[in-house]
Amino acid sequence: AGGSLARMIRPNERALAVAIDEVIGAGGQLSPGDFVDVMLFLPQDALNPDKSAQLVIPALRLLSVGELLGPTIDGQSAAKALSTDEKLKLEQRRSSARNVVLAVPEQLLSRLMLATQSGTLRLAVRSAEEKNLQRYWAGEKDLAARLDSTNRNLVHFAQLSLGSPPKSVAGPGA
């Protein structure tokens, strides 16, 4: 049996909720079934001397946006018991949702959990032209794990400037 989310994922996936706001959630334009890249911004602090940004996990499927659910794994509506008016109300509240649920490959779950606690996340929507959803429904497994690489495009803040990185200035007595 299982609940709605349990019927939306494959055995090697886990459904994980992530808090969003209008900026993190692509301006309120996310929809169940979209594929997103999870990006991470790490601010400068005692443990991180340079600001940096990186791709945490590519191509994760959105299972839900707020209360609006996508289809189950067999393509059926997860909200089939709702009336047309109730579905319309959920769709209208989609843009102000405060959380999304992502289908995360089990082996990448810890990475996403650490990222949610390490810095600021952003969800970058992938193009529908990539046909990720069609490939997922056709049975292609672990799309995110396949697109993942050890080089997740770590970009330090100093690399974004047009000049060279700042030089260390030795203080008195150095």
JSON list of C-alpha atoms in Angstrom, two decimals:
[
{"chain": "A", "resi": 1, "resn": "ALA", "atom": "CA", "xyz": [0.00, 0.00, 0.00]},
{"chain": "A", "resi": 2, "resn": "GLY", "atom": "CA", "xyz": [1.97, 2.99, 1.26]},
{"chain": "A", "resi": 3, "resn": "GLY", "atom": "CA", "xyz": [1.06, 6.65, 1.17]},
{"chain": "A", "resi": 4, "resn": "SER", "atom": "CA", "xyz": [1.04, 9.01, -1.78]},
{"chain": "A", "resi": 5, "resn": "LEU", "atom": "CA", "xyz": [4.78, 9.74, -1.69]},
{"chain": "A", "resi": 6, "resn": "ALA", "atom": "CA", "xyz": [5.69, 6.07, -1.29]},
{"chain": "A", "resi": 7, "resn": "ARG", "atom": "CA", "xyz": [3.76, 5.35, -4.51]},
{"chain": "A", "resi": 8, "resn": "MET", "atom": "CA", "xyz": [5.66, 8.11, -6.36]},
{"chain": "A", "resi": 9, "resn": "ILE", "atom": "CA", "xyz": [9.22, 6.75, -5.97]},
{"chain": "A", "resi": 10, "resn": "ARG", "atom": "CA", "xyz": [11.19, 3.71, -7.03]},
{"chain": "A", "resi": 11, "resn": "PRO", "atom": "CA", "xyz": [12.81, 1.34, -4.52]},
{"chain": "A", "resi": 12, "resn": "ASN", "atom": "CA", "xyz": [16.25, 3.00, -4.96]},
{"chain": "A", "resi": 13, "resn": "GLU", "atom": "CA", "xyz": [14.87, 6.51, -4.31]},
{"chain": "A", "resi": 14, "resn": "ARG", "atom": "CA", "xyz": [13.90, 8.41, -1.20]},
{"chain": "A", "resi": 15, "resn": "ALA", "atom": "CA", "xyz": [11.41, 11.27, -0.93]},
{"chain": "A", "resi": 16, "resn": "LEU", "atom": "CA", "xyz": [13.02, 14.21, 0.87]},
{"chain": "A", "resi": 17, "resn": "ALA", "atom": "CA", "xyz": [11.37, 17.53, 1.70]},
{"chain": "A", "resi": 18, "resn": "VAL", "atom": "CA", "xyz": [13.34, 20.75, 1.24]},
{"chain": "A", "resi": 19, "resn": "ALA", "atom": "CA", "xyz": [12.26, 24.16, 2.50]},
{"chain": "A", "resi": 20, "resn": "ILE", "atom": "CA", "xyz": [11.89, 26.80, -0.20]},
{"chain": "A", "resi": 21, "resn": "ASP", "atom": "CA", "xyz": [10.90, 30.41, -0.60]},
{"chain": "A", "resi": 22, "resn": "GLU", "atom": "CA", "xyz": [10.18, 32.39, -3.75]},
{"chain": "A", "resi": 23, "resn": "VAL", "atom": "CA", "xyz": [13.88, 32.69, -4.64]},
{"chain": "A", "resi": 24, "resn": "ILE", "atom": "CA", "xyz": [15.00, 29.14, -3.80]},
{"chain": "A", "resi": 25, "resn": "GLY", "atom": "CA", "xyz": [11.94, 27.76, -5.58]},
{"chain": "A", "resi": 26, "resn": "ALA", "atom": "CA", "xyz": [12.56, 29.40, -8.97]},
{"chain": "A", "resi": 27, "resn": "GLY", "atom": "CA", "xyz": [10.23, 32.33, -8.45]},
{"chain": "A", "resi": 28, "resn": "GLY", "atom": "CA", "xyz": [7.26, 30.13, -7.52]},
{"chain": "A", "resi": 29, "resn": "GLN", "atom": "CA", "xyz": [7.21, 28.50, -10.96]},
{"chain": "A", "resi": 30, "resn": "LEU", "atom": "CA", "xyz": [8.04, 24.91, -9.92]},
{"chain": "A", "resi": 31, "resn": "SER", "atom": "CA", "xyz": [5.64, 22.10, -10.80]},
{"chain": "A", "resi": 32, "resn": "PRO", "atom": "CA", "xyz": [5.56, 18.42, -9.83]},
{"chain": "A", "resi": 33, "resn": "GLY", "atom": "CA", "xyz": [7.39, 16.48, -12.52]},
{"chain": "A", "resi": 34, "resn": "ASP", "atom": "CA", "xyz": [9.98, 19.21, -13.14]},
{"chain": "A", "resi": 35, "resn": "PHE", "atom": "CA", "xyz": [13.63, 18.20, -12.91]},
{"chain": "A", "resi": 36, "resn": "VAL", "atom": "CA", "xyz": [15.90, 20.53, -10.94]},
{"chain": "A", "resi": 37, "resn": "ASP", "atom": "CA", "xyz": [19.58, 20.87, -10.15]},
{"chain": "A", "resi": 38, "resn": "VAL", "atom": "CA", "xyz": [20.26, 21.54, -6.47]},
{"chain": "A", "resi": 39, "resn": "MET", "atom": "CA", "xyz": [22.84, 24.32, -6.13]},
{"chain": "A", "resi": 40, "resn": "LEU", "atom": "CA", "xyz": [24.63, 25.32, -2.90]},
{"chain": "A", "resi": 41, "resn": "PHE", "atom": "CA", "xyz": [26.10, 28.66, -1.87]},
{"chain": "A", "resi": 42, "resn": "LEU", "atom": "CA", "xyz": [28.59, 28.51, 0.99]},
{"chain": "A", "resi": 43, "resn": "PRO", "atom": "CA", "xyz": [29.20, 31.85, 2.71]},
{"chain": "A", "resi": 44, "resn": "GLN", "atom": "CA", "xyz": [32.58, 32.87, 4.05]},
{"chain": "A", "resi": 45, "resn": "ASP", "atom": "CA", "xyz": [33.10, 31.89, 7.69]},
{"chain": "A", "resi": 46, "resn": "ALA", "atom": "CA", "xyz": [35.76, 30.52, 10.02]},
{"chain": "A", "resi": 47, "resn": "LEU", "atom": "CA", "xyz": [35.63, 27.07, 8.40]},
{"chain": "A", "resi": 48, "resn": "ASN", "atom": "CA", "xyz": [35.26, 28.34, 4.83]},
{"chain": "A", "resi": 49, "resn": "PRO", "atom": "CA", "xyz": [37.73, 31.13, 4.00]},
{"chain": "A", "resi": 50, "resn": "ASP", "atom": "CA", "xyz": [36.25, 31.76, 0.54]},
{"chain": "A", "resi": 51, "resn": "LYS", "atom": "CA", "xyz": [32.65, 32.10, -0.58]},
{"chain": "A", "resi": 52, "resn": "SER", "atom": "CA", "xyz": [31.82, 29.32, -3.02]},
{"chain": "A", "resi": 53, "resn": "ALA", "atom": "CA", "xyz": [29.00, 27.87, -5.08]},
{"chain": "A", "resi": 54, "resn": "GLN", "atom": "CA", "xyz": [28.58, 24.35, -6.38]},
{"chain": "A", "resi": 55, "resn": "LEU", "atom": "CA", "xyz": [26.21, 21.88, -7.94]},
{"chain": "A", "resi": 56, "resn": "VAL", "atom": "CA", "xyz": [25.18, 19.45, -5.20]},
{"chain": "A", "resi": 57, "resn": "ILE", "atom": "CA", "xyz": [23.01, 17.04, -7.20]},
{"chain": "A", "resi": 58, "resn": "PRO", "atom": "CA", "xyz": [21.82, 17.36, -10.79]},
{"chain": "A", "resi": 59, "resn": "ALA", "atom": "CA", "xyz": [18.45, 16.37, -12.23]},
{"chain": "A", "resi": 60, "resn": "LEU", "atom": "CA", "xyz": [16.23, 15.56, -9.25]},
{"chain": "A", "resi": 61, "resn": "ARG", "atom": "CA", "xyz": [12.54, 14.99, -9.95]},
{"chain": "A", "resi": 62, "resn": "LEU", "atom": "CA", "xyz": [10.04, 17.13, -8.05]},
{"chain": "A", "resi": 63, "resn": "LEU", "atom": "CA", "xyz": [7.39, 14.93, -6.46]},
{"chain": "A", "resi": 64, "resn": "SER", "atom": "CA", "xyz": [5.38, 17.73, -4.91]},
{"chain": "A", "resi": 65, "resn": "VAL", "atom": "CA", "xyz": [5.30, 21.48, -4.56]},
{"chain": "A", "resi": 66, "resn": "GLY", "atom": "CA", "xyz": [3.58, 22.40, -1.32]},
{"chain": "A", "resi": 67, "resn": "GLU", "atom": "CA", "xyz": [0.44, 20.26, -1.19]},
{"chain": "A", "resi": 68, "resn": "LEU", "atom": "CA", "xyz": [0.32, 19.77, -4.98]},
{"chain": "A", "resi": 69, "resn": "LEU", "atom": "CA", "xyz": [1.36, 16.19, -5.76]},
{"chain": "A", "resi": 70, "resn": "GLY", "atom": "CA", "xyz": [2.65, 14.77, -9.03]},
{"chain": "A", "resi": 71, "resn": "PRO", "atom": "CA", "xyz": [1.64, 11.37, -10.45]},
{"chain": "A", "resi": 72, "resn": "THR", "atom": "CA", "xyz": [2.41, 8.05, -8.79]},
{"chain": "A", "resi": 73, "resn": "ILE", "atom": "CA", "xyz": [5.02, 5.69, -10.24]},
{"chain": "A", "resi": 74, "resn": "ASP", "atom": "CA", "xyz": [2.35, 4.02, -12.41]},
{"chain": "A", "resi": 75, "resn": "GLY", "atom": "CA", "xyz": [1.29, 7.39, -13.88]},
{"chain": "A", "resi": 76, "resn": "GLN", "atom": "CA", "xyz": [-1.94, 7.70, -11.88]},
{"chain": "A", "resi": 77, "resn": "SER", "atom": "CA", "xyz": [-2.95, 10.89, -10.10]},
{"chain": "A", "resi": 78, "resn": "ALA", "atom": "CA", "xyz": [-1.79, 10.88, -6.48]},
{"chain": "A", "resi": 79, "resn": "ALA", "atom": "CA", "xyz": [-4.68, 13.25, -5.69]},
{"chain": "A", "resi": 80, "resn": "LYS", "atom": "CA", "xyz": [-7.44, 11.31, -7.45]},
{"chain": "A", "resi": 81, "resn": "ALA", "atom": "CA", "xyz": [-9.82, 11.61, -4.49]},
{"chain": "A", "resi": 82, "resn": "LEU", "atom": "CA", "xyz": [-9.85, 15.42, -4.78]},
{"chain": "A", "resi": 83, "resn": "SER", "atom": "CA", "xyz": [-12.58, 17.32, -6.56]},
{"chain": "A", "resi": 84, "resn": "THR", "atom": "CA", "xyz": [-11.80, 19.57, -9.51]},
{"chain": "A", "resi": 85, "resn": "ASP", "atom": "CA", "xyz": [-12.27, 22.65, -7.28]},
{"chain": "A", "resi": 86, "resn": "GLU", "atom": "CA", "xyz": [-9.87, 21.28, -4.66]},
{"chain": "A", "resi": 87, "resn": "LYS", "atom": "CA", "xyz": [-7.25, 20.54, -7.35]},
{"chain": "A", "resi": 88, "resn": "LEU", "atom": "CA", "xyz": [-7.64, 24.08, -8.71]},
{"chain": "A", "resi": 89, "resn": "LYS", "atom": "CA", "xyz": [-7.13, 25.56, -5.22]},
{"chain": "A", "resi": 90, "resn": "LEU", "atom": "CA", "xyz": [-3.95, 23.49, -4.76]},
{"chain": "A", "resi": 91, "resn": "GLU", "atom": "CA", "xyz": [-2.64, 24.68, -8.13]},
{"chain": "A", "resi": 92, "resn": "GLN", "atom": "CA", "xyz": [-3.30, 28.30, -7.16]},
{"chain": "A", "resi": 93, "resn": "ARG", "atom": "CA", "xyz": [-1.33, 27.85, -3.90]},
{"chain": "A", "resi": 94, "resn": "ARG", "atom": "CA", "xyz": [1.63, 26.26, -5.75]},
{"chain": "A", "resi": 95, "resn": "SER", "atom": "CA", "xyz": [3.41, 29.60, -6.27]},
{"chain": "A", "resi": 96, "resn": "SER", "atom": "CA", "xyz": [3.41, 30.34, -2.53]},
{"chain": "A", "resi": 97, "resn": "ALA", "atom": "CA", "xyz": [4.55, 26.87, -1.41]},
{"chain": "A", "resi": 98, "resn": "ARG", "atom": "CA", "xyz": [7.12, 26.69, 1.38]},
{"chain": "A", "resi": 99, "resn": "ASN", "atom": "CA", "xyz": [8.45, 23.21, 0.62]},
{"chain": "A", "resi": 100, "resn": "VAL", "atom": "CA", "xyz": [9.07, 20.77, -2.18]},
{"chain": "A", "resi": 101, "resn": "VAL", "atom": "CA", "xyz": [9.62, 17.03, -2.04]},
{"chain": "A", "resi": 102, "resn": "LEU", "atom": "CA", "xyz": [12.39, 15.64, -4.24]},
{"chain": "A", "resi": 103, "resn": "ALA", "atom": "CA", "xyz": [13.01, 12.06, -5.42]},
{"chain": "A", "resi": 104, "resn": "VAL", "atom": "CA", "xyz": [16.63, 11.51, -4.39]},
{"chain": "A", "resi": 105, "resn": "PRO", "atom": "CA", "xyz": [18.73, 8.47, -5.34]},
{"chain": "A", "resi": 106, "resn": "GLU", "atom": "CA", "xyz": [19.50, 6.66, -2.09]},
{"chain": "A", "resi": 107, "resn": "GLN", "atom": "CA", "xyz": [23.29, 6.97, -2.53]},
{"chain": "A", "resi": 108, "resn": "LEU", "atom": "CA", "xyz": [23.03, 10.79, -2.82]},
{"chain": "A", "resi": 109, "resn": "LEU", "atom": "CA", "xyz": [20.68, 11.33, 0.13]},
{"chain": "A", "resi": 110, "resn": "SER", "atom": "CA", "xyz": [23.41, 12.11, 2.69]},
{"chain": "A", "resi": 111, "resn": "ARG", "atom": "CA", "xyz": [24.97, 14.69, 0.36]},
{"chain": "A", "resi": 112, "resn": "LEU", "atom": "CA", "xyz": [21.68, 16.54, 0.03]},
{"chain": "A", "resi": 113, "resn": "MET", "atom": "CA", "xyz": [21.06, 16.41, 3.78]},
{"chain": "A", "resi": 114, "resn": "LEU", "atom": "CA", "xyz": [24.50, 17.91, 4.46]},
{"chain": "A", "resi": 115, "resn": "ALA", "atom": "CA", "xyz": [23.95, 20.61, 1.83]},
{"chain": "A", "resi": 116, "resn": "THR", "atom": "CA", "xyz": [20.65, 21.68, 3.39]},
{"chain": "A", "resi": 117, "resn": "GLN", "atom": "CA", "xyz": [22.51, 22.38, 6.66]},
{"chain": "A", "resi": 118, "resn": "SER", "atom": "CA", "xyz": [25.70, 23.87, 5.17]},
{"chain": "A", "resi": 119, "resn": "GLY", "atom": "CA", "xyz": [24.59, 26.92, 3.23]},
{"chain": "A", "resi": 120, "resn": "THR", "atom": "CA", "xyz": [21.90, 28.39, 1.01]},
{"chain": "A", "resi": 121, "resn": "LEU", "atom": "CA", "xyz": [20.23, 26.17, -1.56]},
{"chain": "A", "resi": 122, "resn": "ARG", "atom": "CA", "xyz": [18.77, 27.14, -4.93]},
{"chain": "A", "resi": 123, "resn": "LEU", "atom": "CA", "xyz": [16.78, 24.94, -7.27]},
{"chain": "A", "resi": 124, "resn": "ALA", "atom": "CA", "xyz": [17.63, 25.43, -10.94]},
{"chain": "A", "resi": 125, "resn": "VAL", "atom": "CA", "xyz": [14.96, 24.10, -13.30]},
{"chain": "A", "resi": 126, "resn": "ARG", "atom": "CA", "xyz": [16.22, 21.90, -16.14]},
{"chain": "A", "resi": 127, "resn": "SER", "atom": "CA", "xyz": [14.81, 22.21, -19.65]},
{"chain": "A", "resi": 128, "resn": "ALA", "atom": "CA", "xyz": [11.90, 19.99, -20.67]},
{"chain": "A", "resi": 129, "resn": "GLU", "atom": "CA", "xyz": [13.79, 19.53, -23.95]},
{"chain": "A", "resi": 130, "resn": "GLU", "atom": "CA", "xyz": [16.24, 17.27, -22.10]},
{"chain": "A", "resi": 131, "resn": "LYS", "atom": "CA", "xyz": [13.41, 14.70, -21.95]},
{"chain": "A", "resi": 132, "resn": "ASN", "atom": "CA", "xyz": [14.36, 13.69, -18.39]},
{"chain": "A", "resi": 133, "resn": "LEU", "atom": "CA", "xyz": [10.78, 12.93, -17.39]},
{"chain": "A", "resi": 134, "resn": "GLN", "atom": "CA", "xyz": [10.20, 10.78, -20.45]},
{"chain": "A", "resi": 135, "resn": "ARG", "atom": "CA", "xyz": [13.44, 8.87, -19.80]},
{"chain": "A", "resi": 136, "resn": "TYR", "atom": "CA", "xyz": [12.42, 8.39, -16.17]},
{"chain": "A", "resi": 137, "resn": "TRP", "atom": "CA", "xyz": [9.01, 6.94, -17.12]},
{"chain": "A", "resi": 138, "resn": "ALA", "atom": "CA", "xyz": [10.71, 4.76, -19.75]},
{"chain": "A", "resi": 139, "resn": "GLY", "atom": "CA", "xyz": [12.58, 3.09, -16.90]},
{"chain": "A", "resi": 140, "resn": "GLU", "atom": "CA", "xyz": [15.97, 4.83, -16.96]},
{"chain": "A", "resi": 141, "resn": "LYS", "atom": "CA", "xyz": [17.26, 4.57, -13.42]},
{"chain": "A", "resi": 142, "resn": "ASP", "atom": "CA", "xyz": [19.41, 6.90, -11.34]},
{"chain": "A", "resi": 143, "resn": "LEU", "atom": "CA", "xyz": [19.43, 9.84, -13.73]},
{"chain": "A", "resi": 144, "resn": "ALA", "atom": "CA", "xyz": [20.85, 12.10, -11.01]},
{"chain": "A", "resi": 145, "resn": "ALA", "atom": "CA", "xyz": [23.54, 9.59, -10.06]},
{"chain": "A", "resi": 146, "resn": "ARG", "atom": "CA", "xyz": [24.49, 9.11, -13.72]},
{"chain": "A", "resi": 147, "resn": "LEU", "atom": "CA", "xyz": [24.80, 12.87, -14.31]},
{"chain": "A", "resi": 148, "resn": "ASP", "atom": "CA", "xyz": [26.71, 13.35, -11.05]},
{"chain": "A", "resi": 149, "resn": "SER", "atom": "CA", "xyz": [30.47, 13.74, -11.16]},
{"chain": "A", "resi": 150, "resn": "THR", "atom": "CA", "xyz": [33.19, 14.16, -8.60]},
{"chain": "A", "resi": 151, "resn": "ASN", "atom": "CA", "xyz": [33.81, 17.64, -10.03]},
{"chain": "A", "resi": 152, "resn": "ARG", "atom": "CA", "xyz": [30.60, 19.43, -9.09]},
{"chain": "A", "resi": 153, "resn": "ASN", "atom": "CA", "xyz": [31.72, 22.75, -10.54]},
{"chain": "A", "resi": 154, "resn": "LEU", "atom": "CA", "xyz": [32.97, 24.33, -7.31]},
{"chain": "A", "resi": 155, "resn": "VAL", "atom": "CA", "xyz": [33.32, 28.05, -7.99]},
{"chain": "A", "resi": 156, "resn": "HIS", "atom": "CA", "xyz": [35.03, 30.27, -5.45]},
{"chain": "A", "resi": 157, "resn": "PHE", "atom": "CA", "xyz": [33.81, 33.84, -5.13]},
{"chain": "A", "resi": 158, "resn": "ALA", "atom": "CA", "xyz": [37.22, 35.26, -6.13]},
{"chain": "A", "resi": 159, "resn": "GLN", "atom": "CA", "xyz": [36.92, 33.44, -9.48]},
{"chain": "A", "resi": 160, "resn": "LEU", "atom": "CA", "xyz": [33.88, 35.55, -10.38]},
{"chain": "A", "resi": 161, "resn": "SER", "atom": "CA", "xyz": [35.78, 38.83, -10.29]},
{"chain": "A", "resi": 162, "resn": "LEU", "atom": "CA", "xyz": [37.52, 40.11, -13.42]},
{"chain": "A", "resi": 163, "resn": "GLY", "atom": "CA", "xyz": [40.79, 40.73, -11.60]},
{"chain": "A", "resi": 164, "resn": "SER", "atom": "CA", "xyz": [43.14, 38.37, -9.87]},
{"chain": "A", "resi": 165, "resn": "PRO", "atom": "CA", "xyz": [42.28, 37.03, -6.42]},
{"chain": "A", "resi": 166, "resn": "PRO", "atom": "CA", "xyz": [43.12, 39.35, -3.53]},
{"chain": "A", "resi": 167, "resn": "LYS", "atom": "CA", "xyz": [46.64, 39.02, -2.17]},
{"chain": "A", "resi": 168, "resn": "SER", "atom": "CA", "xyz": [47.26, 38.37, 1.49]},
{"chain": "A", "resi": 169, "resn": "VAL", "atom": "CA", "xyz": [48.46, 41.42, 3.33]},
{"chain": "A", "resi": 170, "resn": "ALA", "atom": "CA", "xyz": [50.87, 40.62, 6.13]},
{"chain": "A", "resi": 171, "resn": "GLY", "atom": "CA", "xyz": [50.07, 42.46, 9.32]},
{"chain": "A", "resi": 172, "resn": "PRO", "atom": "CA", "xyz": [52.58, 43.99, 11.72]},
{"chain": "A", "resi": 173, "resn": "GLY", "atom": "CA", "xyz": [55.02, 41.48, 13.15]},
{"chain": "A", "resi": 174, "resn": "ALA", "atom": "CA", "xyz": [54.49, 38.99, 10.34]}
]
